[in-house]
Amino acid sequence: MEKKRIDEFTWEIPPSAKAGMKVPARLIASEDILKNLDEGVIEQITNVACLPGIRKYAVCIPDGHRGYGFPIGGVAAFGLNDGVISPGGIGFDINCGVRLIRTNLTEDELKPKLKELIDTLFRLVPSGVGSTGFVKLTDKEFDNLMIEGVSWCYRNGYAWESDIDFTEQRGQIPGAKPQAVSAKARERGFDQIGTLGSGNHYLEIQKTSFDDECDKKTAEMMGIERENQITVMVHCGSRGFGHQIGTDYLQSFGQAMKRYGIHTNDRELACAPFDSPEGQAYYGAMACAANAAFANRQVITHRIREAFSRVFHKKPEDLEMRLIYDVAHNIAKIESHDTGKGYEKVIVHRKGATRAFGPGSPDLPEMYRAIGQPVLVGGSMQTGSYLLVGTKKSGEITFGSTLHGAGRTMSRAAAMKRIQGAALRSQMESQGILVRTASLKGLAEEAGFAYKNVEQVVNAVHKLGISLKVARFIPLANIKG
Amino acid sequence: MTPIRVIEDGASADFEFEAFAESLESLFIECGKAVFIAISELRLIESKIPVEFNLNADSLEDLLFGFLSELIYLKDTKKMLFSKFIVEISGNYSLYCKAIGEPIDRDKHQPKIDVKAATYHKLKIEINDSGYYRVRVILDL
């Protein structure tokens, strides 16, 4: 398809490229990334550009890769009155996201205790197929958790008050409607709070590092004061609860599309007008799953603090285990953006993309308002992760969004053929990374070589300016779900 | 013809497969098996406990999506894996299934990854000139 270069990192596919496109599609990529981009991504992002009520353009972020419906790394904004909401623009794992917890420990203080710590964490944070959490919920309490998110955790002793401030949207998407959640979704979700899941979900103990482009002053303001400071990163989502809500509405939106006369190029783009009973029901159920995901990562944080406290014989407060931030990277949210005809409220879909609001945003906690929003980017379990900061430029060109991770370059099956789980574990241990996993076979599928170079994609967004490098994290121990 | 062919496509994070069968019922059974091949190995899952369900849909593809989604839901809620399936399809896209399996035992089944959901991505049931049914399915992991 024809692509017009807008600037060094922006390429545009005009609406004339495909029948039904209502706006252009934009690819944010370096020349190298663009060269290797799967044609499927272009097919998918141009399909998104055909959806009713879409504003300005459909965007694909540099870590974009082929998904179903939207590409992973797809961002699109729709009008609240004339636009749609699409489960395929959010993904089955609603509010899959990442959080980062700081400590005041150094690598030297951690090293002698690392094995004991990772074993304790492996016991306290269940992972893998069929695992259940320690939080026991009645139906009523599950309703409250879906509505309140992190605030529910605070009321029940699983959160510090400051955790609410340092979670995107204060850990509570408004408009949650438990009555829009099916009995099946409840049944799948009620015993999974506090569990990691499987696949690419992980809990990682890391040390900080800075390259020349990292902004140490911003790092310090966020709580990263020095090299080799110990942090913990968690990547997981809403578990079976969100997966079932996605499944339920993908099924029922088939009928809704017929009722509203909507046609899409891909059934995975099933959608309903946002301002319709069906669209509002999905939004209410999605908010329940998003809040449950915030609560899931919060309960895991509670267990992480407990594990550090047991191993270091100190209170988590004395270890200064403050949450730096928690971001959602599979979600739809009502936000105000410049859509080309001034600012308006839109429903922004981010599928495999992270909100990256710049300085001055009233949505940020006071501590970060002058510097911008912390953005957490998970790499592979062998190569490390990044802390970035959001910018005003992201608000101008990507609806306040940036990348979410490295993205795969190799299928799971191909990765498993190349290395066995036990060999990978030994290789990682010789690199100084301890591994605990519910499945050695699953471990092989997550080998570092199966992912893009996280540095390359982070450098692309840094140079473009939609988020800027603050610090890098090197893995020391990883629990793979 | 192999009933299930796992497709290793580029950089996919998901589980993609193609199933072939002489009848619709057999096609659905092969797709059901594929869910548990993605998670474990069929030979490790004993067929001890039956679970029955009925479904209705508006099209064959909707029926297959519903069937796979039901198996994933049962896996999470009954905490079971299944290896044997009896499927009857009748009338206007109605299905009866008896799935037979056992409770998840991590040591025995060595599950490598969980299946989150079935998808509609390119989901189309076709019949070829020799009368074989064929479908390509992507499961979200």
XYZ file of C-alpha atoms in Angstrom:
622
model
C 0.000 0.000 0.000
C 1.140 3.545 -0.791
C 2.865 5.274 2.155
C 3.622 8.964 2.353
C 6.485 10.046 4.604
C 5.351 12.778 7.018
C 8.618 13.080 8.972
C 11.568 10.896 10.014
C 9.373 8.482 11.994
C 5.860 8.995 10.615
C 4.350 7.351 7.525
C 0.806 7.877 6.319
C -1.477 5.640 4.265
C -4.181 7.834 2.675
C -7.895 6.957 2.768
C -7.731 6.330 -0.981
C -5.617 3.205 -0.306
C -8.590 1.028 0.692
C -12.322 1.190 0.152
C -14.141 2.288 3.286
C -11.249 4.106 4.991
C -12.702 7.146 6.756
C -9.371 8.604 7.899
C -5.691 7.958 7.050
C -3.670 5.290 8.886
C -0.343 6.314 10.391
C 2.651 4.129 11.125
C 5.151 5.400 13.675
C 8.407 3.653 12.820
C 12.060 4.072 11.948
C 13.068 2.994 8.439
C 14.475 -0.255 9.874
C 11.303 -1.063 11.793
C 9.155 -0.212 8.766
C 11.239 -2.468 6.512
C 10.518 -5.451 8.769
C 6.888 -4.607 9.443
C 4.476 -7.458 8.766
C 2.051 -6.634 5.926
C -0.692 -7.911 8.258
C -0.151 -4.830 10.462
C -0.868 -2.528 7.522
C -3.959 -4.553 6.598
C -5.204 -4.338 10.185
C -4.509 -0.670 10.867
C -6.231 0.309 7.598
C -9.236 -1.833 8.632
C -9.359 0.162 11.885
C -9.398 3.367 9.812
C -12.700 2.136 8.301
C -14.600 2.017 11.619
C -17.517 4.439 12.163
C -16.823 7.700 13.984
C -13.029 7.360 13.960
C -11.178 10.659 14.436
C -8.051 12.097 12.789
C -6.202 8.838 11.974
C -5.647 5.255 13.146
C -2.106 4.940 14.555
C 0.305 2.057 14.916
C 3.138 2.495 17.454
C 6.758 1.269 16.713
C 6.401 -2.047 18.583
C 3.361 -2.813 16.392
C 2.813 -6.366 15.254
C -0.033 -8.380 13.812
C -2.825 -9.190 16.241
C -6.442 -9.837 15.335
C -8.829 -6.993 14.698
C -6.528 -4.152 15.753
C -2.798 -4.727 15.418
C -0.917 -4.936 18.728
C 0.354 -1.367 19.101
C -2.853 0.045 17.582
C -4.382 3.298 18.847
C -7.649 4.842 17.657
C -10.085 7.467 18.988
C -13.818 7.492 18.286
C -16.496 10.130 18.857
C -18.739 9.523 21.856
C -21.913 10.218 19.861
C -21.089 8.907 16.396
C -18.265 6.456 17.157
C -17.961 2.841 18.254
C -16.390 0.738 20.976
C -14.707 -2.505 19.871
C -13.513 -5.380 22.093
C -10.980 -6.135 19.313
C -9.412 -2.725 19.966
C -8.730 -3.658 23.572
C -7.874 -7.359 23.457
C -9.092 -10.307 25.491
C -6.731 -9.522 28.352
C -8.491 -6.316 29.377
C -6.119 -3.978 31.259
C -3.115 -6.151 30.817
C -0.497 -3.797 32.202
C 2.761 -3.248 34.017
C 3.678 -1.874 37.423
C 7.000 -0.917 38.957
C 7.812 -0.956 42.662
C 10.940 0.697 44.028
C 13.004 -0.347 47.055
C 15.917 1.298 48.872
C 18.028 -1.873 48.508
C 21.192 -2.083 46.436
C 22.351 -5.041 44.387
C 25.029 -5.810 46.988
C 22.418 -5.975 49.763
C 20.102 -8.128 47.656
C 22.531 -10.670 46.201
C 23.015 -12.885 49.310
C 19.242 -13.125 49.762
C 18.166 -13.325 46.101
C 17.538 -17.081 45.993
C 15.500 -17.031 49.208
C 13.574 -14.011 47.942
C 12.641 -15.464 44.558
C 11.602 -18.764 46.165
C 9.407 -16.872 48.666
C 7.842 -14.834 45.859
C 7.243 -17.985 43.821
C 5.278 -19.405 46.771
C 3.316 -16.225 47.503
C 2.394 -15.255 43.933
C 0.720 -18.214 42.211
C 1.362 -18.577 38.485
C 0.622 -20.939 35.615
C -2.394 -22.904 34.386
C -5.157 -23.507 36.954
C -3.654 -21.371 39.739
C -5.877 -19.624 42.286
C -5.240 -16.675 44.595
C -5.521 -16.316 48.364
C -8.229 -13.595 48.299
C -11.631 -15.150 48.976
C -14.531 -13.092 47.651
C -18.265 -13.219 48.179
C -20.450 -12.153 45.224
C -21.034 -8.763 46.851
C -17.341 -8.206 47.543
C -16.481 -9.187 43.966
C -18.966 -6.502 42.803
C -17.229 -3.953 45.029
C -13.798 -4.959 43.715
C -15.011 -4.535 40.097
C -16.282 -1.030 40.883
C -13.497 0.221 43.139
C -10.297 -1.428 41.854
C -7.261 -0.365 43.904
C -9.451 1.507 46.421
C -11.090 -1.839 47.278
C -7.592 -3.207 47.961
C -6.837 -0.228 50.222
C -10.051 -0.759 52.200
C -9.142 -4.409 52.640
C -5.528 -3.932 53.726
C -3.816 -4.884 50.450
C -2.656 -1.385 49.462
C -0.958 1.716 50.788
C -2.958 4.897 50.344
C -0.283 6.220 47.960
C -0.759 3.167 45.674
C -4.070 4.715 44.584
C -2.318 7.917 43.441
C 0.378 6.050 41.556
C -1.945 3.850 39.496
C -3.250 5.074 36.123
C -6.676 6.680 36.628
C -6.200 6.074 40.381
C -6.778 2.372 39.776
C -10.487 2.834 39.146
C -12.057 3.269 35.710
C -15.400 5.009 36.265
C -18.625 3.536 34.884
C -18.098 -0.087 35.948
C -21.372 -2.056 35.748
C -21.228 -5.448 37.472
C -24.722 -6.180 36.070
C -23.174 -6.150 32.563
C -20.810 -9.002 33.533
C -21.974 -12.558 32.749
C -22.219 -15.321 35.348
C -19.544 -17.174 33.356
C -17.073 -14.295 33.650
C -17.677 -14.090 37.409
C -17.153 -17.812 37.737
C -13.871 -17.654 35.798
C -12.592 -14.658 37.732
C -13.609 -14.879 41.368
C -10.694 -17.067 42.562
C -7.917 -15.649 40.341
C -7.213 -12.313 42.091
C -3.531 -12.261 43.092
C -2.339 -14.632 40.349
C 0.140 -13.937 37.577
C -1.277 -16.098 34.780
C 0.942 -17.589 32.079
C 2.475 -16.787 28.680
C 4.439 -13.546 28.663
C 3.305 -12.530 32.153
C 6.031 -12.190 34.735
C 7.276 -10.842 38.026
C 10.869 -9.638 37.838
C 13.449 -8.431 40.350
C 15.673 -5.914 38.601
C 18.527 -3.473 39.101
C 18.601 0.003 37.615
C 21.010 1.247 35.016
C 21.284 4.444 32.954
C 22.503 4.980 29.428
C 23.657 8.368 28.106
C 20.169 9.377 26.963
C 18.448 8.559 30.267
C 17.213 11.538 32.259
C 18.634 10.969 35.762
C 16.938 14.018 37.241
C 13.495 12.761 36.201
C 14.459 9.283 37.423
C 15.248 10.721 40.846
C 11.926 12.546 40.983
C 10.209 9.230 40.238
C 12.123 7.371 42.970
C 15.083 5.904 41.042
C 18.053 7.566 42.714
C 21.082 5.506 41.679
C 22.538 2.712 39.573
C 22.023 -0.828 40.900
C 18.956 0.148 42.923
C 16.578 -2.804 43.272
C 13.109 -2.589 41.708
C 10.317 -5.085 41.036
C 8.271 -5.161 37.827
C 4.974 -7.032 37.380
C 3.272 -7.740 34.046
C -0.214 -9.300 34.095
C -3.886 -8.500 33.525
C -7.481 -9.386 34.323
C -7.009 -13.160 33.936
C -9.983 -15.379 32.990
C -12.430 -12.676 34.116
C -11.389 -10.254 31.366
C -10.904 -13.034 28.804
C -14.514 -14.155 29.317
C -15.891 -10.586 29.090
C -14.014 -10.150 25.789
C -15.401 -13.465 24.518
C -18.991 -12.692 25.631
C -19.140 -9.315 23.898
C -17.318 -10.421 20.762
C -20.141 -12.963 20.388
C -23.008 -10.618 21.156
C -21.644 -7.719 19.042
C -22.165 -9.878 15.914
C -25.914 -9.355 16.383
C -25.510 -5.719 17.449
C -23.668 -4.906 14.210
C -26.560 -6.304 12.188
C -29.005 -4.178 14.211
C -26.989 -0.999 13.650
C -26.045 -1.776 10.046
C -22.300 -1.794 10.763
C -19.998 -3.787 8.499
C -16.340 -4.439 9.356
C -13.546 -6.008 7.290
C -12.726 -8.470 10.075
C -15.115 -10.131 12.573
C -12.503 -9.467 15.273
C -13.314 -5.768 14.775
C -16.888 -6.414 15.953
C -18.144 -3.207 17.524
C -21.246 -1.338 18.652
C -22.014 2.377 18.757
C -20.502 3.702 21.991
C -23.751 5.533 22.707
C -25.993 2.451 22.432
C -27.253 0.006 25.095
C -24.827 -2.664 23.757
C -21.851 -0.273 23.606
C -22.539 1.035 27.101
C -22.941 -2.506 28.482
C -19.543 -3.526 27.064
C -17.919 -0.333 28.383
C -19.368 -1.063 31.850
C -18.173 -4.681 31.765
C -14.758 -3.673 30.389
C -14.391 -1.175 33.257
C -15.145 -4.042 35.710
C -12.376 -6.147 34.140
C -9.973 -3.182 34.092
C -10.599 -2.508 37.784
C -10.173 -6.217 38.575
C -6.821 -6.136 36.739
C -5.673 -3.099 38.762
C -6.741 -5.004 41.902
C -4.933 -8.136 40.722
C -1.622 -6.288 40.295
C -2.229 -4.542 43.635
C -2.805 -7.796 45.549
C 0.379 -9.155 43.915
C 2.164 -5.991 45.145
C 0.911 -6.739 48.660
C 2.461 -10.228 48.407
C 5.718 -8.792 47.021
C 5.973 -6.443 50.003
C 5.241 -9.376 52.318
C 7.987 -11.485 50.690
C 10.623 -8.719 50.935
C 9.595 -8.097 54.546
C 9.976 -11.795 55.473
C 13.365 -12.154 53.780
C 14.928 -8.853 54.899
C 13.244 -8.794 58.355
C 12.151 -5.211 57.790
C 8.782 -3.557 57.246
C 7.977 -2.780 53.580
C 7.738 0.886 54.675
C 11.327 0.722 55.939
C 12.390 -0.819 52.629
C 10.613 2.188 51.016
C 8.683 -0.093 48.662
C 6.642 2.649 47.038
C 4.772 2.008 43.825
C 6.388 4.141 41.099
C 3.500 3.652 38.682
C 1.019 1.200 37.172
C 0.022 1.462 33.506
C -2.694 -0.238 31.467
C -1.778 -1.254 27.918
C -5.007 -2.966 26.722
C -7.864 -0.581 27.381
C -10.419 1.952 26.096
C -10.825 5.235 27.983
C -12.769 8.462 27.687
C -10.224 11.254 27.250
C -10.101 14.722 25.754
C -7.914 15.083 22.631
C -7.345 17.468 19.756
C -9.029 15.626 16.908
C -8.129 18.190 14.259
C -11.194 20.356 14.887
C -10.293 21.321 18.440
C -10.487 19.333 21.651
C -13.319 16.867 22.160
C -14.072 13.895 24.388
C -13.363 10.638 22.598
C -13.158 6.953 23.468
C -9.467 6.111 22.937
C -8.650 2.443 22.292
C -5.118 1.325 23.189
C -4.300 -2.262 22.294
C -0.718 -3.007 23.213
C -0.068 0.699 23.682
C 0.560 2.750 26.817
C -0.852 6.119 27.833
C 2.013 8.651 27.898
C 0.634 11.981 29.130
C 3.070 14.861 29.273
C 3.821 17.432 31.981
C 0.910 19.494 33.227
C -1.764 16.839 32.717
C -4.381 17.099 35.481
C -4.738 13.293 35.285
C -1.286 12.798 36.813
C -0.557 12.617 40.549
C 0.887 15.829 41.963
C 4.349 14.296 42.296
C 4.588 13.700 38.532
C 2.581 16.649 37.217
C 5.658 18.757 36.481
C 7.612 15.958 34.759
C 5.019 13.807 32.957
C 3.635 10.311 33.354
C 5.908 7.334 34.047
C 5.681 4.825 31.163
C 6.727 1.209 31.751
C 8.021 -0.863 28.859
C 8.656 -4.561 29.375
C 11.332 -6.209 27.262
C 12.119 -9.917 27.175
C 13.098 -11.682 30.403
C 16.737 -11.767 29.219
C 17.207 -8.249 27.923
C 15.620 -5.851 30.386
C 12.943 -3.164 30.516
C 12.614 0.620 30.481
C 11.091 3.469 32.422
C 10.172 6.368 30.135
C 8.300 9.597 30.688
C 5.293 10.842 28.699
C 5.473 14.061 26.674
C 3.153 16.736 25.313
C 4.153 15.584 21.817
C 2.419 12.247 22.382
C -0.781 14.252 22.969
C -0.264 15.959 19.609
C 0.471 12.939 17.431
C -0.564 9.629 19.058
C -3.571 10.503 21.242
C -1.238 10.552 24.254
C 0.131 7.056 23.615
C 3.428 5.243 23.226
C 4.825 1.723 23.028
C 4.196 -1.117 25.525
C 6.920 -3.695 24.939
C 9.384 -5.184 22.519
C 7.058 -7.406 20.450
C 7.888 -10.913 19.255
C 9.983 -11.766 16.211
C 9.554 -15.536 16.451
C 6.586 -17.824 17.066
C 6.368 -19.773 20.314
C 6.769 -23.080 18.488
C 9.901 -21.859 16.690
C 11.393 -20.662 19.997
C 10.728 -24.060 21.603
C 12.465 -25.817 18.725
C 15.536 -23.650 19.186
C 16.062 -24.165 22.922
C 14.758 -26.377 25.721
C 13.447 -24.844 28.931
C 16.113 -26.416 31.175
C 18.926 -25.247 28.872
C 17.486 -21.730 28.792
C 17.243 -21.679 32.574
C 20.942 -22.672 32.849
C 21.875 -20.074 30.234
C 20.001 -17.372 32.154
C 21.549 -18.438 35.454
C 25.002 -18.159 33.898
C 24.011 -14.607 32.842
C 23.172 -13.907 36.500
C 19.378 -14.211 36.147
C 17.589 -16.660 38.474
C 14.411 -18.173 37.027
C 11.393 -19.781 38.624
C 8.619 -20.986 36.374
C 5.407 -22.954 36.533
C 6.446 -24.536 33.216
C 9.887 -25.135 31.718
C 8.336 -25.609 28.267
C 6.560 -22.280 28.620
C 9.892 -20.719 29.637
C 11.517 -21.715 26.322
C 8.770 -19.879 24.433
C 9.759 -16.630 26.144
C 13.497 -16.767 25.329
C 15.120 -13.384 24.652
C 15.862 -14.241 21.009
C 12.091 -14.603 20.326
C 11.648 -10.837 20.893
C 12.599 -7.664 19.029
C 15.463 -5.652 20.412
C 13.708 -3.507 23.035
C 16.429 -0.848 22.724
C 15.628 -0.318 19.058
C 11.910 0.292 19.636
C 12.544 2.458 22.712
C 15.085 4.529 20.754
C 12.500 5.104 18.019
C 9.903 6.597 20.408
C 12.645 8.542 22.235
C 13.905 10.131 19.004
C 10.366 10.855 17.877
C 9.684 12.376 21.297
C 6.386 10.643 22.183
C 8.118 9.455 25.372
C 11.662 9.883 26.649
C 14.137 7.511 28.293
C 14.458 7.767 32.062
C 16.048 4.517 33.276
C 16.759 0.974 32.240
C 16.230 -2.192 34.305
C 18.406 -5.295 34.133
C 16.805 -8.579 35.241
C 18.255 -10.379 38.276
C 15.481 -12.907 38.927
C 12.314 -13.718 37.024
C 9.135 -15.612 37.826
C 7.560 -16.557 34.528
C 3.898 -17.454 34.594
C -4.168 -36.164 5.871
C -3.127 -35.076 9.391
C -6.253 -33.948 11.269
C -4.466 -31.027 12.965
C -1.589 -28.985 11.584
C -0.041 -26.413 13.919
C 0.979 -23.341 11.923
C 4.228 -21.633 12.804
C 3.612 -18.269 11.318
C 6.211 -15.518 11.617
C 6.103 -13.762 14.949
C 2.756 -14.897 16.234
C 2.319 -14.894 20.021
C -0.743 -17.117 19.577
C -1.604 -20.713 18.715
C -2.709 -21.112 15.132
C -3.796 -24.419 13.630
C -5.577 -25.924 10.688
C -7.974 -28.833 11.163
C -9.257 -31.275 8.511
C -12.007 -33.868 8.873
C -14.529 -35.908 6.914
C -17.496 -34.629 8.911
C -18.410 -31.464 10.772
C -18.560 -33.378 14.049
C -15.015 -34.687 13.532
C -13.831 -31.185 12.593
C -15.176 -29.789 15.867
C -13.591 -32.686 17.804
C -10.185 -31.960 16.222
C -10.524 -28.264 17.110
C -11.446 -29.201 20.689
C -8.353 -31.393 20.920
C -6.202 -28.523 19.616
C -7.146 -26.369 22.648
C -5.624 -28.979 24.952
C -2.651 -29.663 22.652
C -1.823 -25.952 23.050
C -1.888 -26.338 26.853
C -0.476 -29.850 27.409
C -0.240 -33.155 25.502
C -3.340 -35.247 24.830
C -1.563 -38.477 25.808
C -1.026 -37.059 29.312
C -4.720 -36.256 29.855
C -6.833 -39.263 30.898
C -10.487 -39.285 29.911
C -12.111 -40.011 33.276
C -14.778 -37.405 34.038
C -17.447 -36.339 31.522
C -18.881 -32.821 31.276
C -21.846 -32.212 28.968
C -23.119 -29.037 27.343
C -25.471 -27.809 24.588
C -25.064 -24.757 22.370
C -27.015 -22.905 19.693
C -25.682 -20.335 17.246
C -26.507 -18.393 14.080
C -23.776 -19.804 11.865
C -21.267 -22.646 11.791
C -18.424 -20.263 12.622
C -20.373 -18.884 15.596
C -21.044 -22.453 16.709
C -17.327 -23.339 16.529
C -16.346 -20.130 18.366
C -18.963 -20.923 21.034
C -17.767 -24.545 21.307
C -14.109 -23.578 21.795
C -15.058 -20.776 24.212
C -17.119 -23.244 26.274
C -14.165 -25.650 26.552
C -11.897 -22.779 27.691
C -14.514 -21.691 30.236
C -14.841 -25.278 31.568
C -11.038 -25.574 31.788
C -10.919 -22.491 34.061
C -14.006 -23.153 36.169
C -13.872 -26.956 36.574
C -10.028 -26.771 36.636
C -9.981 -29.658 34.169
C -8.227 -30.609 30.938
C -10.042 -32.686 28.304
C -8.785 -35.196 25.754
C -11.884 -36.951 24.411
C -14.962 -35.391 22.855
C -18.294 -36.677 21.626
C -19.999 -34.088 19.428
C -23.419 -34.095 17.761
C -24.463 -31.239 15.463
C -28.076 -30.942 14.351
C -30.701 -28.644 12.856
C -29.971 -24.966 12.695
C -26.504 -24.908 14.218
C -27.255 -26.772 17.466
C -24.541 -28.725 19.216
C -24.329 -31.301 21.992
C -20.918 -32.121 23.439
C -19.644 -34.557 26.014
C -16.059 -33.571 26.887
C -14.156 -36.130 28.925
C -11.036 -35.346 30.895
C -9.601 -35.016 34.386
C -8.670 -32.362 36.974
C -5.503 -30.368 36.198
C -2.448 -31.995 37.768
C 0.637 -29.876 37.084
C 3.110 -32.706 37.633
C 1.222 -35.056 35.366
C 0.091 -32.667 32.628
C 3.090 -30.303 32.592
C 0.971 -27.447 31.182
C 3.173 -25.084 29.191
C 0.789 -22.194 28.625
C -2.817 -21.200 29.200
C -5.369 -20.509 26.458
C -7.192 -17.219 27.090
C -9.780 -17.248 24.316
C -10.848 -18.423 20.883
C -10.820 -15.782 18.154
C -12.829 -15.070 15.018
C -9.656 -14.157 13.127
C -10.061 -15.535 9.574
C -12.415 -18.162 11.026
C -14.163 -19.795 8.076
C -15.254 -23.421 7.762
C -14.766 -24.661 4.193
C -15.470 -27.884 2.372
C -13.068 -28.956 -0.380
C -13.681 -30.888 -3.624
C -13.065 -34.231 -1.899
C -15.735 -33.447 0.680
C -13.277 -32.704 3.494
C -14.052 -29.958 5.978
C -11.252 -27.529 6.739
C -10.868 -24.644 9.164
C -8.049 -22.405 10.350
C -8.274 -21.247 13.962
C -6.248 -18.872 16.144
C -6.358 -19.236 19.921
C -5.249 -16.301 22.076
C -2.555 -17.363 24.553
